[in-house]
Amino acid sequence: MRDFLGVLPELAVVLTALLAILVDIAAREKNPSASQGVTAVGLTVAAALALSLPTSNGMLMSDQLFSDGFSAWFRALFCVVGVITAIFSPLYLRHRNIRLGEYYSLLAMSVFGMMVMSSSANLLLFFVGLETMSISLYVLVSLRRDDATSVEGGLKYLVLGAFSSAFLLYGMALIFGGIGSLDYAVIGEYLRQSHGVGPMTLTGIGLLLVGFAFKVSAVPFHFWSPDVYEGAPTTITAFMSTGAKAAAFVGLIRVFGVALAETSEHWTFALAVISVLTMTLGNVVAIRQTSVKRMLAYSSIAHAGYMLVAVIAGSREAYAAAGFYLVGYAFMNLGAFGVLMLINQRGKGDYSFESLRGMGTVHPLLGLTMTVFMLSLIGIPPTAGFFGKLYVFSAAIKQGYLWLVIIGLLNSAVGAYYYLKVISTMFMSKAEGEVQFGQPVAYKAALAISSLLIIILGMFPEQLVTAMLKAVP
Amino acid sequence: MLLTLCIAIPALTSLLVLLVPRTSPGLVRVLALAGSLVTFLVSLSVLSIFKVGEASFQMIEKVPWVPSIGADWHLGVDGISLFLIVLTTLLTVLCILASWHSIQDRVHEYHFFFMLLEAGMIGVFAALDLFVFYVMWEVMLVPMFFLIGVWGGQRRLYATIKFFLFTMAGSVLMLAGVLYLYFHTIDPETQRNTFNLLHVTAQSSYSIGTQTWLFLAFGLAFAIKVPLFPLHTWLPDAHTEAPTAGSVILAGVLLKMGTYGFLRFCLPIFPEATLEFVPWVSWLSIIGITYGAMVAMVQKDMKKLVAYSSVAHLGFVMIGMFALNQQGLAGSLLQQINHGISTGALFLLVGVVYERRHTRLIADYGGIAKVMPVYAALFMIVALSSIGLPITNGFVGEFLILVGTFASNTLYGVIATSGVILAAVYLLWMYQRVFYGKLIHEANQKLKDITLFEATPIVVLIVLALWIGIYPDPLLVRMEPSLQLVLEKFQQVQLSQLQGVLH
């Protein structure tokens, strides 16, 4: 019974996925937005369930699932990301003439995969969650079948995704060979007991690291992500860059920060190098982009680099900081893509900086929300982005990684340039012609709530900080 | 409560401005003026209850903000920040007045950002918590970015992004420094790490190597703001492109954040590193003084000329501070206020003719003293106070600075003194070319003289300039005890170094 209660949110999400496709079949003609409504409501319920269920820091399903605060927070976050994506979707889908009932169902299924990833206590189960998420995403990315970039993105994602899954799987197999278990707790216990790691386990850890680096799009395994992010429908890009990335990070924290913590001497430096490369390359290449969508894709790589700093620091505080960062990042990046999709409605069909011209002058409120998202991405107080960065970097300094923090901070200054370019194009150049956006109320509300949340989290971070500290595994 | 009010009133006003209907920009102006006036009055009451002769912080307010990391909403004033706060609130009122007619475009947003800027600036000066300080330091950047970028001149985009990136580059390293200090300071009550500036200052005892790094991390951010040569290149661009009120605030207050930062953080927390850096900072200041003055001399644009003169003036402020004696420090702090008054007034004056002719080129004027006699007179007084003529504020400040500099190093003193002469040259030469000679240009024949509305802010500043010039004592007695406290740090350091040599 306790097991059943514990996975109630997951059950709700699966049910939502089923209902979404059934409702679409039944009511497609009469009410085309029915399945959207079902998905939004279902995921909201699941989020509420995830947050309201008691977390006992215990285990569920014969020790296969964690039932701790961390999984509660992130399961809720994935559902919320799903809800916001669902709210953003119809406008975009209509604009692109995509009429697919399975869209929302797949969305819910990938949310389910993320939830499993974040609470699994076993490498195999983690892999199942990852594949559930990824396979849904492979379809969603290549949804615009008439568009070559979308198909290219989908194919790239599929091939490289399968490639990285293979790395993960091979790594897991080697760890199983070396240690004899895939269970995080057993692996952790074995490593604590035995002194030194065998070559087989070590190779396994290396392969896992590569696999995870692929999944969080860290340099040098990032090649897929700009093309996939650009090719995917923008709603899915927003969804992937926040939800899928957060899920991979929670997995990374659980596997490397908890299960493999004893072996940290073997991989910390490698991870630090990856982190430096990731943030630097992400930022430098983002500067050169002319498409805002592609710029956000590269900046998302840079942010993965900042978050890796928390994994490297490896303290409870650092993980709490990563949690805070991921929550804040989800809202700012979703919001940024949300505004971007609206601007794209102007019919130019591109995401160039040009299409932003004068947007803030004509629509001051929309411009203001975008400004909040951009400032938060830069890390200007009082926004969630600032506090997230401060919290991650301070945890890293405490662990003695001052040099890494200084590189990270310099990178943030570089990043400021391209985010500022968005703001300055919106407000400081003239609009060409009248701009009209048909925005549904829910869409506006989602944007407004995201930007308000970002400011509130930036001004009063205490609640979430203490909650995250308590939730850390 | 008073200090929180000083930050809260402008912040609330900025939000209220957004609620005013789009159709009534007049109401926005009235609201902003009212908000800034009330803030000014509150800051005056801070001034009036400030206890003379006390060196430590007064009117301390402390409320937990983010308890889990030990950050408090912690404010207070001492002799160093007191007048900078009053200067900020006064200049904001005058700037709102100066924008009354000149800002017709997007009035709501303009005043929203201006009031937000005021809240941030006061926050920087009043913060006694490193976290609050850093937040306010960054918060201020955004309104200034918009003020230059939206309401600025032709090359505003380039100028505003340059301004933002320069400041940002400096402040990110400062954040690393802030975090380092945070992890090496323990709150005696809670036994946890704290951002409390009082504890940070009291507990600071870092090795000379660490101090050097920390001095560089903080000092770079401050030096960019000051701006110290060669980090000054953002300033002429930002100054020239900003709208009049933006230039006034930029020169009057924002630059002072750099010098204030040196006084508040670098000197008391890293005294040994400060001693090491004296020659570096002094030489860079001297280059700033002479280079700034010489570049100002050849400017064709009046606003650019005033902007480069700021580089020179701030060089004086820095060299006085790094003389590290009572006169030098007092002169440096006084000159920070004076520069805000005189240069603020100069920018306002340039704005007056720019409104009429939409050009700031010196060559486009000439002989306009004939058609604008009152304007010419006001300009003369302000220019003289900027040059530092006796009985004006500039004289008192520069005199103290030079006395202090000579006392610490004769060579620095001699070169810096020559800078005073250069200042007279560029300002008077410009004055001569603009106001005297023949009225050559047709368009200048019918120039209207300065109106009462335009003159009011300038007259207020002139009165202050003369008052400080004649009777600076009320300012000095409030500043000196706090400055003495900073100096004692150095005397201790020097004493212990001396003892080290003797043993």
JSON list of N, CA and C in Angstrom, two decimals, chain B residues 6 21 45 48 90 103 105 173 188 203 216 285 305 328 340 361 403 415 449 452 463 493:
[
{"chain": "B", "resi": 6, "resn": "CYS", "atom": "N", "xyz": [14.63, 55.04, 2.85]},
{"chain": "B", "resi": 6, "resn": "CYS", "atom": "CA", "xyz": [15.35, 55.68, 1.75]},
{"chain": "B", "resi": 6, "resn": "CYS", "atom": "C", "xyz": [15.45, 54.76, 0.53]},
{"chain": "B", "resi": 21, "resn": "PRO", "atom": "N", "xyz": [-1.92, 55.14, -15.75]},
{"chain": "B", "resi": 21, "resn": "PRO", "atom": "CA", "xyz": [-2.37, 54.88, -17.12]},
{"chain": "B", "resi": 21, "resn": "PRO", "atom": "C", "xyz": [-1.42, 55.49, -18.15]},
{"chain": "B", "resi": 45, "resn": "SER", "atom": "N", "xyz": [16.66, 63.91, 7.19]},
{"chain": "B", "resi": 45, "resn": "SER", "atom": "CA", "xyz": [16.45, 63.61, 8.61]},
{"chain": "B", "resi": 45, "resn": "SER", "atom": "C", "xyz": [17.53, 62.65, 9.11]},
{"chain": "B", "resi": 48, "resn": "SER", "atom": "N", "xyz": [20.22, 64.94, 9.92]},
{"chain": "B", "resi": 48, "resn": "SER", "atom": "CA", "xyz": [20.02, 65.77, 11.11]},
{"chain": "B", "resi": 48, "resn": "SER", "atom": "C", "xyz": [20.19, 64.98, 12.40]},
{"chain": "B", "resi": 90, "resn": "LEU", "atom": "N", "xyz": [19.57, 64.09, -3.38]},
{"chain": "B", "resi": 90, "resn": "LEU", "atom": "CA", "xyz": [19.43, 65.44, -3.92]},
{"chain": "B", "resi": 90, "resn": "LEU", "atom": "C", "xyz": [19.53, 65.42, -5.45]},
{"chain": "B", "resi": 103, "resn": "ILE", "atom": "N", "xyz": [12.46, 64.69, -21.54]},
{"chain": "B", "resi": 103, "resn": "ILE", "atom": "CA", "xyz": [12.03, 63.31, -21.79]},
{"chain": "B", "resi": 103, "resn": "ILE", "atom": "C", "xyz": [10.55, 63.31, -22.14]},
{"chain": "B", "resi": 105, "resn": "ASP", "atom": "N", "xyz": [9.49, 60.79, -24.50]},
{"chain": "B", "resi": 105, "resn": "ASP", "atom": "CA", "xyz": [9.29, 59.49, -25.09]},
{"chain": "B", "resi": 105, "resn": "ASP", "atom": "C", "xyz": [9.33, 58.44, -23.99]},
{"chain": "B", "resi": 173, "resn": "LEU", "atom": "N", "xyz": [34.40, 39.26, -10.57]},
{"chain": "B", "resi": 173, "resn": "LEU", "atom": "CA", "xyz": [35.56, 38.89, -9.76]},
{"chain": "B", "resi": 173, "resn": "LEU", "atom": "C", "xyz": [35.35, 39.33, -8.32]},
{"chain": "B", "resi": 188, "resn": "PRO", "atom": "N", "xyz": [30.20, 35.76, 15.59]},
{"chain": "B", "resi": 188, "resn": "PRO", "atom": "CA", "xyz": [30.45, 35.26, 16.96]},
{"chain": "B", "resi": 188, "resn": "PRO", "atom": "C", "xyz": [29.18, 34.76, 17.63]},
{"chain": "B", "resi": 203, "resn": "GLN", "atom": "N", "xyz": [37.46, 40.99, 11.71]},
{"chain": "B", "resi": 203, "resn": "GLN", "atom": "CA", "xyz": [38.18, 39.72, 11.78]},
{"chain": "B", "resi": 203, "resn": "GLN", "atom": "C", "xyz": [39.23, 39.58, 10.70]},
{"chain": "B", "resi": 216, "resn": "LEU", "atom": "N", "xyz": [42.98, 42.87, -5.49]},
{"chain": "B", "resi": 216, "resn": "LEU", "atom": "CA", "xyz": [42.82, 42.92, -6.94]},
{"chain": "B", "resi": 216, "resn": "LEU", "atom": "C", "xyz": [41.39, 42.60, -7.34]},
{"chain": "B", "resi": 285, "resn": "SER", "atom": "N", "xyz": [46.67, 57.17, -11.13]},
{"chain": "B", "resi": 285, "resn": "SER", "atom": "CA", "xyz": [45.85, 58.37, -10.91]},
{"chain": "B", "resi": 285, "resn": "SER", "atom": "C", "xyz": [46.50, 59.57, -11.56]},
{"chain": "B", "resi": 305, "resn": "LEU", "atom": "N", "xyz": [34.04, 66.66, -23.37]},
{"chain": "B", "resi": 305, "resn": "LEU", "atom": "CA", "xyz": [35.04, 67.41, -22.61]},
{"chain": "B", "resi": 305, "resn": "LEU", "atom": "C", "xyz": [34.78, 67.24, -21.12]},
{"chain": "B", "resi": 328, "resn": "GLY", "atom": "N", "xyz": [44.55, 63.90, 3.16]},
{"chain": "B", "resi": 328, "resn": "GLY", "atom": "CA", "xyz": [44.30, 63.26, 1.87]},
{"chain": "B", "resi": 328, "resn": "GLY", "atom": "C", "xyz": [42.95, 62.57, 1.84]},
{"chain": "B", "resi": 340, "resn": "GLY", "atom": "N", "xyz": [30.46, 65.53, -7.63]},
{"chain": "B", "resi": 340, "resn": "GLY", "atom": "CA", "xyz": [29.05, 65.29, -7.90]},
{"chain": "B", "resi": 340, "resn": "GLY", "atom": "C", "xyz": [28.30, 66.59, -8.13]},
{"chain": "B", "resi": 361, "resn": "LEU", "atom": "N", "xyz": [28.56, 70.56, -30.18]},
{"chain": "B", "resi": 361, "resn": "LEU", "atom": "CA", "xyz": [29.87, 70.90, -30.70]},
{"chain": "B", "resi": 361, "resn": "LEU", "atom": "C", "xyz": [30.23, 72.34, -30.32]},
{"chain": "B", "resi": 403, "resn": "VAL", "atom": "N", "xyz": [47.60, 68.87, -0.12]},
{"chain": "B", "resi": 403, "resn": "VAL", "atom": "CA", "xyz": [48.34, 68.88, 1.15]},
{"chain": "B", "resi": 403, "resn": "VAL", "atom": "C", "xyz": [48.67, 67.46, 1.56]},
{"chain": "B", "resi": 415, "resn": "ILE", "atom": "N", "xyz": [53.46, 66.66, -9.47]},
{"chain": "B", "resi": 415, "resn": "ILE", "atom": "CA", "xyz": [52.82, 66.37, -10.76]},
{"chain": "B", "resi": 415, "resn": "ILE", "atom": "C", "xyz": [51.32, 66.63, -10.68]},
{"chain": "B", "resi": 449, "resn": "ASP", "atom": "N", "xyz": [17.38, 82.63, -23.42]},
{"chain": "B", "resi": 449, "resn": "ASP", "atom": "CA", "xyz": [18.18, 82.47, -22.20]},
{"chain": "B", "resi": 449, "resn": "ASP", "atom": "C", "xyz": [17.58, 81.35, -21.34]},
{"chain": "B", "resi": 452, "resn": "LEU", "atom": "N", "xyz": [13.65, 79.88, -15.72]},
{"chain": "B", "resi": 452, "resn": "LEU", "atom": "CA", "xyz": [13.71, 79.72, -14.27]},
{"chain": "B", "resi": 452, "resn": "LEU", "atom": "C", "xyz": [13.68, 78.24, -13.91]},
{"chain": "B", "resi": 463, "resn": "VAL", "atom": "N", "xyz": [24.61, 77.06, -5.03]},
{"chain": "B", "resi": 463, "resn": "VAL", "atom": "CA", "xyz": [24.54, 77.45, -3.62]},
{"chain": "B", "resi": 463, "resn": "VAL", "atom": "C", "xyz": [25.34, 76.47, -2.76]},
{"chain": "B", "resi": 493, "resn": "VAL", "atom": "N", "xyz": [49.28, 48.74, 11.17]},
{"chain": "B", "resi": 493, "resn": "VAL", "atom": "CA", "xyz": [50.07, 47.91, 10.26]},
{"chain": "B", "resi": 493, "resn": "VAL", "atom": "C", "xyz": [51.50, 48.41, 10.20]}
]
